[in-house]
mmCIF file of C-alpha atoms in Angstrom:
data_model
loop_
_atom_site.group_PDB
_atom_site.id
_atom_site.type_symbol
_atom_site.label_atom_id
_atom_site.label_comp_id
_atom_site.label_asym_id
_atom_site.label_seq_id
_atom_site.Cartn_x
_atom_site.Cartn_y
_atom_site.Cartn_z
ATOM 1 C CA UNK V 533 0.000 0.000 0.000
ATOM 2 C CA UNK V 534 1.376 3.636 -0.880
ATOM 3 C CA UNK V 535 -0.417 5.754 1.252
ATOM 4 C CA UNK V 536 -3.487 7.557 1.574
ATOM 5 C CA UNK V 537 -5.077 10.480 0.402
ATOM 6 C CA UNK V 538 -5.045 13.914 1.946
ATOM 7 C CA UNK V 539 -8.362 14.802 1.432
ATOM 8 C CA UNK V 540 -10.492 12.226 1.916
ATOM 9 C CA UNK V 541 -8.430 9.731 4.199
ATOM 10 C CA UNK V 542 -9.261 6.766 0.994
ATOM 11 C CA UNK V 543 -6.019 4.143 0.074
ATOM 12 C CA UNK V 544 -4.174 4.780 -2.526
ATOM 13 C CA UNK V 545 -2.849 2.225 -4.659
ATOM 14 C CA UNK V 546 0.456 2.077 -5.020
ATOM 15 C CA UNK V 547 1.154 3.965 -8.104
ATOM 16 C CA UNK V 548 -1.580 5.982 -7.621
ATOM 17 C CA UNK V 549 -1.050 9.807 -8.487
ATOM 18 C CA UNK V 550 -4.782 10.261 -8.184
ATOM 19 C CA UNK V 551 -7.189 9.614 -5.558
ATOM 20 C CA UNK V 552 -10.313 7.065 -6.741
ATOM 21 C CA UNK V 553 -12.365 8.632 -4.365
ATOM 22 C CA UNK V 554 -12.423 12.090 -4.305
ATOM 23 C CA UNK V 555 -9.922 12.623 -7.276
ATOM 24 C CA UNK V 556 -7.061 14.773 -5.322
ATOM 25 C CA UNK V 557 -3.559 14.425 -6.031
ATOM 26 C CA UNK V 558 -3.143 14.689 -2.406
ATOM 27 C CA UNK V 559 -0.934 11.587 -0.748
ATOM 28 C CA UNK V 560 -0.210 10.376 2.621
ATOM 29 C CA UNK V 561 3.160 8.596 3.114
ATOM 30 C CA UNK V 562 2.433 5.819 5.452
ATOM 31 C CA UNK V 563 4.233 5.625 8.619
ATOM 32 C CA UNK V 564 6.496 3.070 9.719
ATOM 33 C CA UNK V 565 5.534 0.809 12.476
ATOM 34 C CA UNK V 566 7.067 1.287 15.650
ATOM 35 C CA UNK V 567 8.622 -2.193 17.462
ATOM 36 C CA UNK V 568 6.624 -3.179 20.376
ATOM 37 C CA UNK V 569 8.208 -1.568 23.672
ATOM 38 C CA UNK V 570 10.140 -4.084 25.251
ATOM 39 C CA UNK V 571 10.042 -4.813 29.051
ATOM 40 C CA UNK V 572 12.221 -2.568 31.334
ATOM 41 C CA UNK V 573 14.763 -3.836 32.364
ATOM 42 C CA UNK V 574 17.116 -3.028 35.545
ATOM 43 C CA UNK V 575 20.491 -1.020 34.404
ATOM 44 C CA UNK V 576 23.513 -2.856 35.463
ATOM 45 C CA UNK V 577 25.416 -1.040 37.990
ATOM 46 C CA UNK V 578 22.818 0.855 39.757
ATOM 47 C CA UNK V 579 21.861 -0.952 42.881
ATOM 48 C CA UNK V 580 18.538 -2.162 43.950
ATOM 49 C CA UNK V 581 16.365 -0.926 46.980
ATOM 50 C CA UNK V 582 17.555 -4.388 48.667
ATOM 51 C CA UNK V 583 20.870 -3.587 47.689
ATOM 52 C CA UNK V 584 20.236 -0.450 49.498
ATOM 53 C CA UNK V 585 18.746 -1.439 52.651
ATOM 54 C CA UNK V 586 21.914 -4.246 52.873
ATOM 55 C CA UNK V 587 24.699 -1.170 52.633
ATOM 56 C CA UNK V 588 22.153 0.829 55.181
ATOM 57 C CA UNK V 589 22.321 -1.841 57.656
ATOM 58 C CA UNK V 590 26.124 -2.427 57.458
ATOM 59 C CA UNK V 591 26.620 0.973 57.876
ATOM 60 C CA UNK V 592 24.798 0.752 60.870
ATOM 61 C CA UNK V 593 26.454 -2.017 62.143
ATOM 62 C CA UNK V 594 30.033 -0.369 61.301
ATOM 63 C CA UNK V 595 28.765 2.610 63.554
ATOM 64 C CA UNK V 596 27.838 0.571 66.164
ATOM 65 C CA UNK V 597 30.954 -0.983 66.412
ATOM 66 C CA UNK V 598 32.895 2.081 66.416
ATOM 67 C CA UNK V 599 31.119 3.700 69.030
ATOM 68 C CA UNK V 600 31.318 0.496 71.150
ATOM 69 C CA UNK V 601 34.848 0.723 70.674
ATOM 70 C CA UNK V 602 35.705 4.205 71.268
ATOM 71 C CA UNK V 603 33.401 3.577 74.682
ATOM 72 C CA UNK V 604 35.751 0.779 75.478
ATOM 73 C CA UNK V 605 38.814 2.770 75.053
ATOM 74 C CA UNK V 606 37.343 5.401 76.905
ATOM 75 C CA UNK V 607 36.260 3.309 80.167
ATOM 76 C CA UNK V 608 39.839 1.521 80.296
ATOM 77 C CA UNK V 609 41.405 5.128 80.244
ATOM 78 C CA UNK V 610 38.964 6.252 83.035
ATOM 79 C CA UNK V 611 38.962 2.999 85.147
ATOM 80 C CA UNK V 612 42.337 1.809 86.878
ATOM 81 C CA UNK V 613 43.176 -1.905 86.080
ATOM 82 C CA UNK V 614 41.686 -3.857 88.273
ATOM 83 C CA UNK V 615 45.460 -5.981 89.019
ATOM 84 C CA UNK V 616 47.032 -2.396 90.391
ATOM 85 C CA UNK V 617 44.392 -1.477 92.491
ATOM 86 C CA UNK V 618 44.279 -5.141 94.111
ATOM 87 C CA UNK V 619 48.017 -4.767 94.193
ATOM 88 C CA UNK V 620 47.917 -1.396 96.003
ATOM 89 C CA UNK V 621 45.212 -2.514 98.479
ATOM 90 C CA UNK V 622 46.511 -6.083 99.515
ATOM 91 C CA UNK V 623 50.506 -4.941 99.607
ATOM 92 C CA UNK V 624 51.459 -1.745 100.683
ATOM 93 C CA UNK V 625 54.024 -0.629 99.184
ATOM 94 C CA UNK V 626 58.026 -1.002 100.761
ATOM 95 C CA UNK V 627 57.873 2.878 102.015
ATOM 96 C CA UNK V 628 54.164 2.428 103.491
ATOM 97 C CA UNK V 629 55.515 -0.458 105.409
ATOM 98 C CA UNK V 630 58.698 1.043 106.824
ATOM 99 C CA UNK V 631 56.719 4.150 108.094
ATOM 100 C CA UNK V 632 54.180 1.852 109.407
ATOM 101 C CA UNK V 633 56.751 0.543 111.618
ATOM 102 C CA UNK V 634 58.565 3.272 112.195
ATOM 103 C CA UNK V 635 55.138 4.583 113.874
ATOM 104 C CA UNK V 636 55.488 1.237 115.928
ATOM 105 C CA UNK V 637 57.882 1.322 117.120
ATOM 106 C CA UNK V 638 58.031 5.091 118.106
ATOM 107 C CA UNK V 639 54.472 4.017 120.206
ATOM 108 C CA UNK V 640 55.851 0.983 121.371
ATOM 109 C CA UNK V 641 59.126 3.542 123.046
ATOM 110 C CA UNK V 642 56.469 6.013 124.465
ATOM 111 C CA UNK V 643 54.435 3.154 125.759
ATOM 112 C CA UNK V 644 57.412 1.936 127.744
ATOM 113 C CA UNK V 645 58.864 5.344 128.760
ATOM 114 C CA UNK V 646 55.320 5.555 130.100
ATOM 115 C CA UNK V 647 54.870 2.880 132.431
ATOM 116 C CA UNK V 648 58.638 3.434 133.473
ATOM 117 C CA UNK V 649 57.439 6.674 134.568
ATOM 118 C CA UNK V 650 54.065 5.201 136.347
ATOM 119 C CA UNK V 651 56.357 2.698 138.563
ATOM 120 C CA UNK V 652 59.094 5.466 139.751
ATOM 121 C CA UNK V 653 55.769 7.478 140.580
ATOM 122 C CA UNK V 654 54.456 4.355 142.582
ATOM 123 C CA UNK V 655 57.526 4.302 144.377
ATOM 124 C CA UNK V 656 58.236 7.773 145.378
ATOM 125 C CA UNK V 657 54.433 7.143 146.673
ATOM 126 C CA UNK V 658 55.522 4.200 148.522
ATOM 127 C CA UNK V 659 58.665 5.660 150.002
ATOM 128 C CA UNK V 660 56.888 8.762 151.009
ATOM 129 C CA UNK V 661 54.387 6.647 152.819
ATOM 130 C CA UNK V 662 57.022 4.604 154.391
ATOM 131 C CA UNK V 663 58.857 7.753 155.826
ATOM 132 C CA UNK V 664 55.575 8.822 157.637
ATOM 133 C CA UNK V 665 55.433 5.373 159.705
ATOM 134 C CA UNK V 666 58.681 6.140 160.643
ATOM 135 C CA UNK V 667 58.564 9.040 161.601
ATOM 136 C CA UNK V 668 55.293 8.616 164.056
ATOM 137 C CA UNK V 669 53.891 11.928 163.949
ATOM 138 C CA UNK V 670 50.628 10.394 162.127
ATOM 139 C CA UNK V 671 48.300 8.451 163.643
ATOM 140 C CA UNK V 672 47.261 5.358 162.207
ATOM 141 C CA UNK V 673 43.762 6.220 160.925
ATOM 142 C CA UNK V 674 46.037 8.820 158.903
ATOM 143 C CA UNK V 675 47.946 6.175 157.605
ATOM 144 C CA UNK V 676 45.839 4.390 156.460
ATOM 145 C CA UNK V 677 43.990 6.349 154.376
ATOM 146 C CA UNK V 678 47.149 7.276 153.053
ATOM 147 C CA UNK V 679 48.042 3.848 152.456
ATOM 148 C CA UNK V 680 44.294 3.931 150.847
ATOM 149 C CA UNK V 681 45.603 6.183 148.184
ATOM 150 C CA UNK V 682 48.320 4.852 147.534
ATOM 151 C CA UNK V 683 46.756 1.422 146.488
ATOM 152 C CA UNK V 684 44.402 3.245 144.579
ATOM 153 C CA UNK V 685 47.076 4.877 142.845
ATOM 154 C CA UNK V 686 48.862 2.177 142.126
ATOM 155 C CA UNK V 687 45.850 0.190 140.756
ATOM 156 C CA UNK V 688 44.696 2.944 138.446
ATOM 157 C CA UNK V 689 48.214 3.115 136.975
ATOM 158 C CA UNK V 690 48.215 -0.436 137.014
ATOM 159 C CA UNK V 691 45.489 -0.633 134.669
ATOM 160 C CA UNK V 692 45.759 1.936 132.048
ATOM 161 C CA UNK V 693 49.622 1.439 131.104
ATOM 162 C CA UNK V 694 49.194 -1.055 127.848
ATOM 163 C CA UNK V 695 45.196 -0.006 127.439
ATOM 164 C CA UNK V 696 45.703 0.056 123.746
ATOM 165 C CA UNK V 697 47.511 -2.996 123.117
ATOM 166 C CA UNK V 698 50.522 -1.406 121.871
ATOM 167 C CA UNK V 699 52.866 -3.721 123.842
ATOM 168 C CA UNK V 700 52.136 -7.145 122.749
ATOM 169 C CA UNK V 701 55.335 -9.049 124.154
ATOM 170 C CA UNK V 702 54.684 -11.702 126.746
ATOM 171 C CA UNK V 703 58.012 -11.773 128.416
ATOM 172 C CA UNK V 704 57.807 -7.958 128.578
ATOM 173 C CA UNK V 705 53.881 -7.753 129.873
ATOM 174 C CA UNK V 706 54.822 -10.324 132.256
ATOM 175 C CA UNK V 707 57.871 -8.150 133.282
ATOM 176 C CA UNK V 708 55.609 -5.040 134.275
ATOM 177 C CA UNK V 709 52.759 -6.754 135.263
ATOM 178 C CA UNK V 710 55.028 -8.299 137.945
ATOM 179 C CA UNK V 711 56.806 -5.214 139.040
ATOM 180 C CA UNK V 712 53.301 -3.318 139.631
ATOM 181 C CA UNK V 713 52.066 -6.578 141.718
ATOM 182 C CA UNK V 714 55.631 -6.588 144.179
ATOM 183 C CA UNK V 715 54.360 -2.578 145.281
ATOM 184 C CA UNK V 716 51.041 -3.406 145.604
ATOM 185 C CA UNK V 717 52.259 -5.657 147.960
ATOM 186 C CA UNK V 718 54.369 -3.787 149.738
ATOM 187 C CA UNK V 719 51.472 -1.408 149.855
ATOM 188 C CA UNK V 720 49.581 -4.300 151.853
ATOM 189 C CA UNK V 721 52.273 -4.755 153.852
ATOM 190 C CA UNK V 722 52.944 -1.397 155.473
ATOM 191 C CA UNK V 723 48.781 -1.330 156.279
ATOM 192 C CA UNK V 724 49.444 -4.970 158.114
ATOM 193 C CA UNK V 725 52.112 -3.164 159.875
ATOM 194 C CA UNK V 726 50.144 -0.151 160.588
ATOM 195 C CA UNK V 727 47.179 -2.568 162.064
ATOM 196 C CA UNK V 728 50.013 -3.781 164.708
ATOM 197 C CA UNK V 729 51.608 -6.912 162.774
ATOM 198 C CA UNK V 730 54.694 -5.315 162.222
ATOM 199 C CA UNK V 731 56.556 -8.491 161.342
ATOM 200 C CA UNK V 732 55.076 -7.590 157.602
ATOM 201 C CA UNK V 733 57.794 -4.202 157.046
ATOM 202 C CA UNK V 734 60.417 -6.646 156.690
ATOM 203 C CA UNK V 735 58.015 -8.760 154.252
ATOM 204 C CA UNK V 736 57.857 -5.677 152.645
ATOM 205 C CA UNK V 737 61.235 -4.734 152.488
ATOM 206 C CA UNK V 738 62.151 -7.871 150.781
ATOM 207 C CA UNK V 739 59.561 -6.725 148.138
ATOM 208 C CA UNK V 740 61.253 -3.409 147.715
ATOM 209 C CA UNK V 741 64.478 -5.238 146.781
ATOM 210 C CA UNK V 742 62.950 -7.460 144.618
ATOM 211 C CA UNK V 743 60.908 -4.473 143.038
ATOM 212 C CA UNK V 744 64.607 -2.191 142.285
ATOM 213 C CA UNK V 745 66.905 -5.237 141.279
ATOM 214 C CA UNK V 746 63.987 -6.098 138.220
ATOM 215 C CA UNK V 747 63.168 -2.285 137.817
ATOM 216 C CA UNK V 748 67.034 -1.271 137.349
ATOM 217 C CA UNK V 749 67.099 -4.449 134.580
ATOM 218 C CA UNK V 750 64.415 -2.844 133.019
ATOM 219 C CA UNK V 751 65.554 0.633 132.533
ATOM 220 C CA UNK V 752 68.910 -0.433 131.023
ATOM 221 C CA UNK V 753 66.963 -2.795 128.812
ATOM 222 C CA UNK V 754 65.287 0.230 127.625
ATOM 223 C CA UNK V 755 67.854 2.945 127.970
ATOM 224 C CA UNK V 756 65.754 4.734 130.426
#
């Protein structure tokens, strides 16, 4: 077929130069047919929404693990190891230690300067009393409530010299325990005497002995 006419729309044969119809020279060139329109197709290279949402969720997770990590760093920085602070708290370090018993000691020195001190003060109550039943200017109710005090004395001493613990040697708590016991009795003693048995100042004066031989020992023990 060669076309159709302009006017009236009729075919045309192909070497037509005149229209059958309506007798125009008019002529419409036929147009070519068009292919059918193929089914789109994805282009290679671009990605897919489920290509997307895979790259979305590993940059997710890459975020994630950065931040985790940073965190990490961040907490180990902030937080002391857990070994060093163990190590601090269960052993004190060589310069703790010495100072620790340099203190000690240095309470341990006062301690037994102390109680050195509390026995000469016993005594010097002891002799004092001793000197008034000699002289016998003081009647024996006089005594003894001096020889009251004295006990007293002797006891309250007695029991405040290692309150704190500080000396924790046997030998040496035996030591003073047994020096404050010889002038309490000698304290007894001189109130037996004063009561009329006066057989017990000699009792007594073998306590006073016994009391300065182990009291001298002590001091030079102790550079007193």
């Amino acid at each position: 077929m060669a076309g159709f006419c302009t006017k009236c729309g009729a075919p045309l044969e192909d070497d037509a130069n005149f229209c059958t119809s309506c007798g125009s020279v008019a002529k419409i060139t036929p147009q070519p047919e068009l292919p059918a329109p193929a089914s789109r197709q994805p282009v290679t290279g671009q990605p897919t929404s489920a290509n997307n949402s895979v790259i979305v969720l590993l940059l997710v997770i890459i975020v994630l693990l950065l931040a985790g990590g940073a965190y990490m760093i961040y907490r180990n920085q902030q937080t002391p190891d857990v070994a060093t602070v163990q190590q601090k708290t269960s052993a004190p370090s060589a310069t703790e230690s010495n100072l620790k018993t340099d203190d000690t000691q240095r309470r341990r020195k006062a301690c037994i300067k102390s109680v050195a001190e509390a026995l000469a003060a016993n005594e010097t109550e002891l002799a004092d009393l001793a000197g008034k039943i000699n002289s016998g200017q003081f009647s024996n109710s006089s005594l003894l409530d001096y020889e009251s005090n004295v006990i007293k004395a002797i006891e309250k001493r007695h029991r405040v010299w290692n309150k704190d613990g500080i000396i924790n040697d046997s030998e040496l708590i035996a030591e003073v325990e047994g020096m404050f016991s010889l002038q309490a009795k000698r304290a007894e003693c001189m109130r037996q005497g004063i009561l009329g048995n006066t057989g017990q100042y000699v009792t007594g004066g073998q306590y006073y002995d016994q009391f300065q031989s182990r009291f001298e020992i002590f001091k030079r023990s102790f550079n007193l």
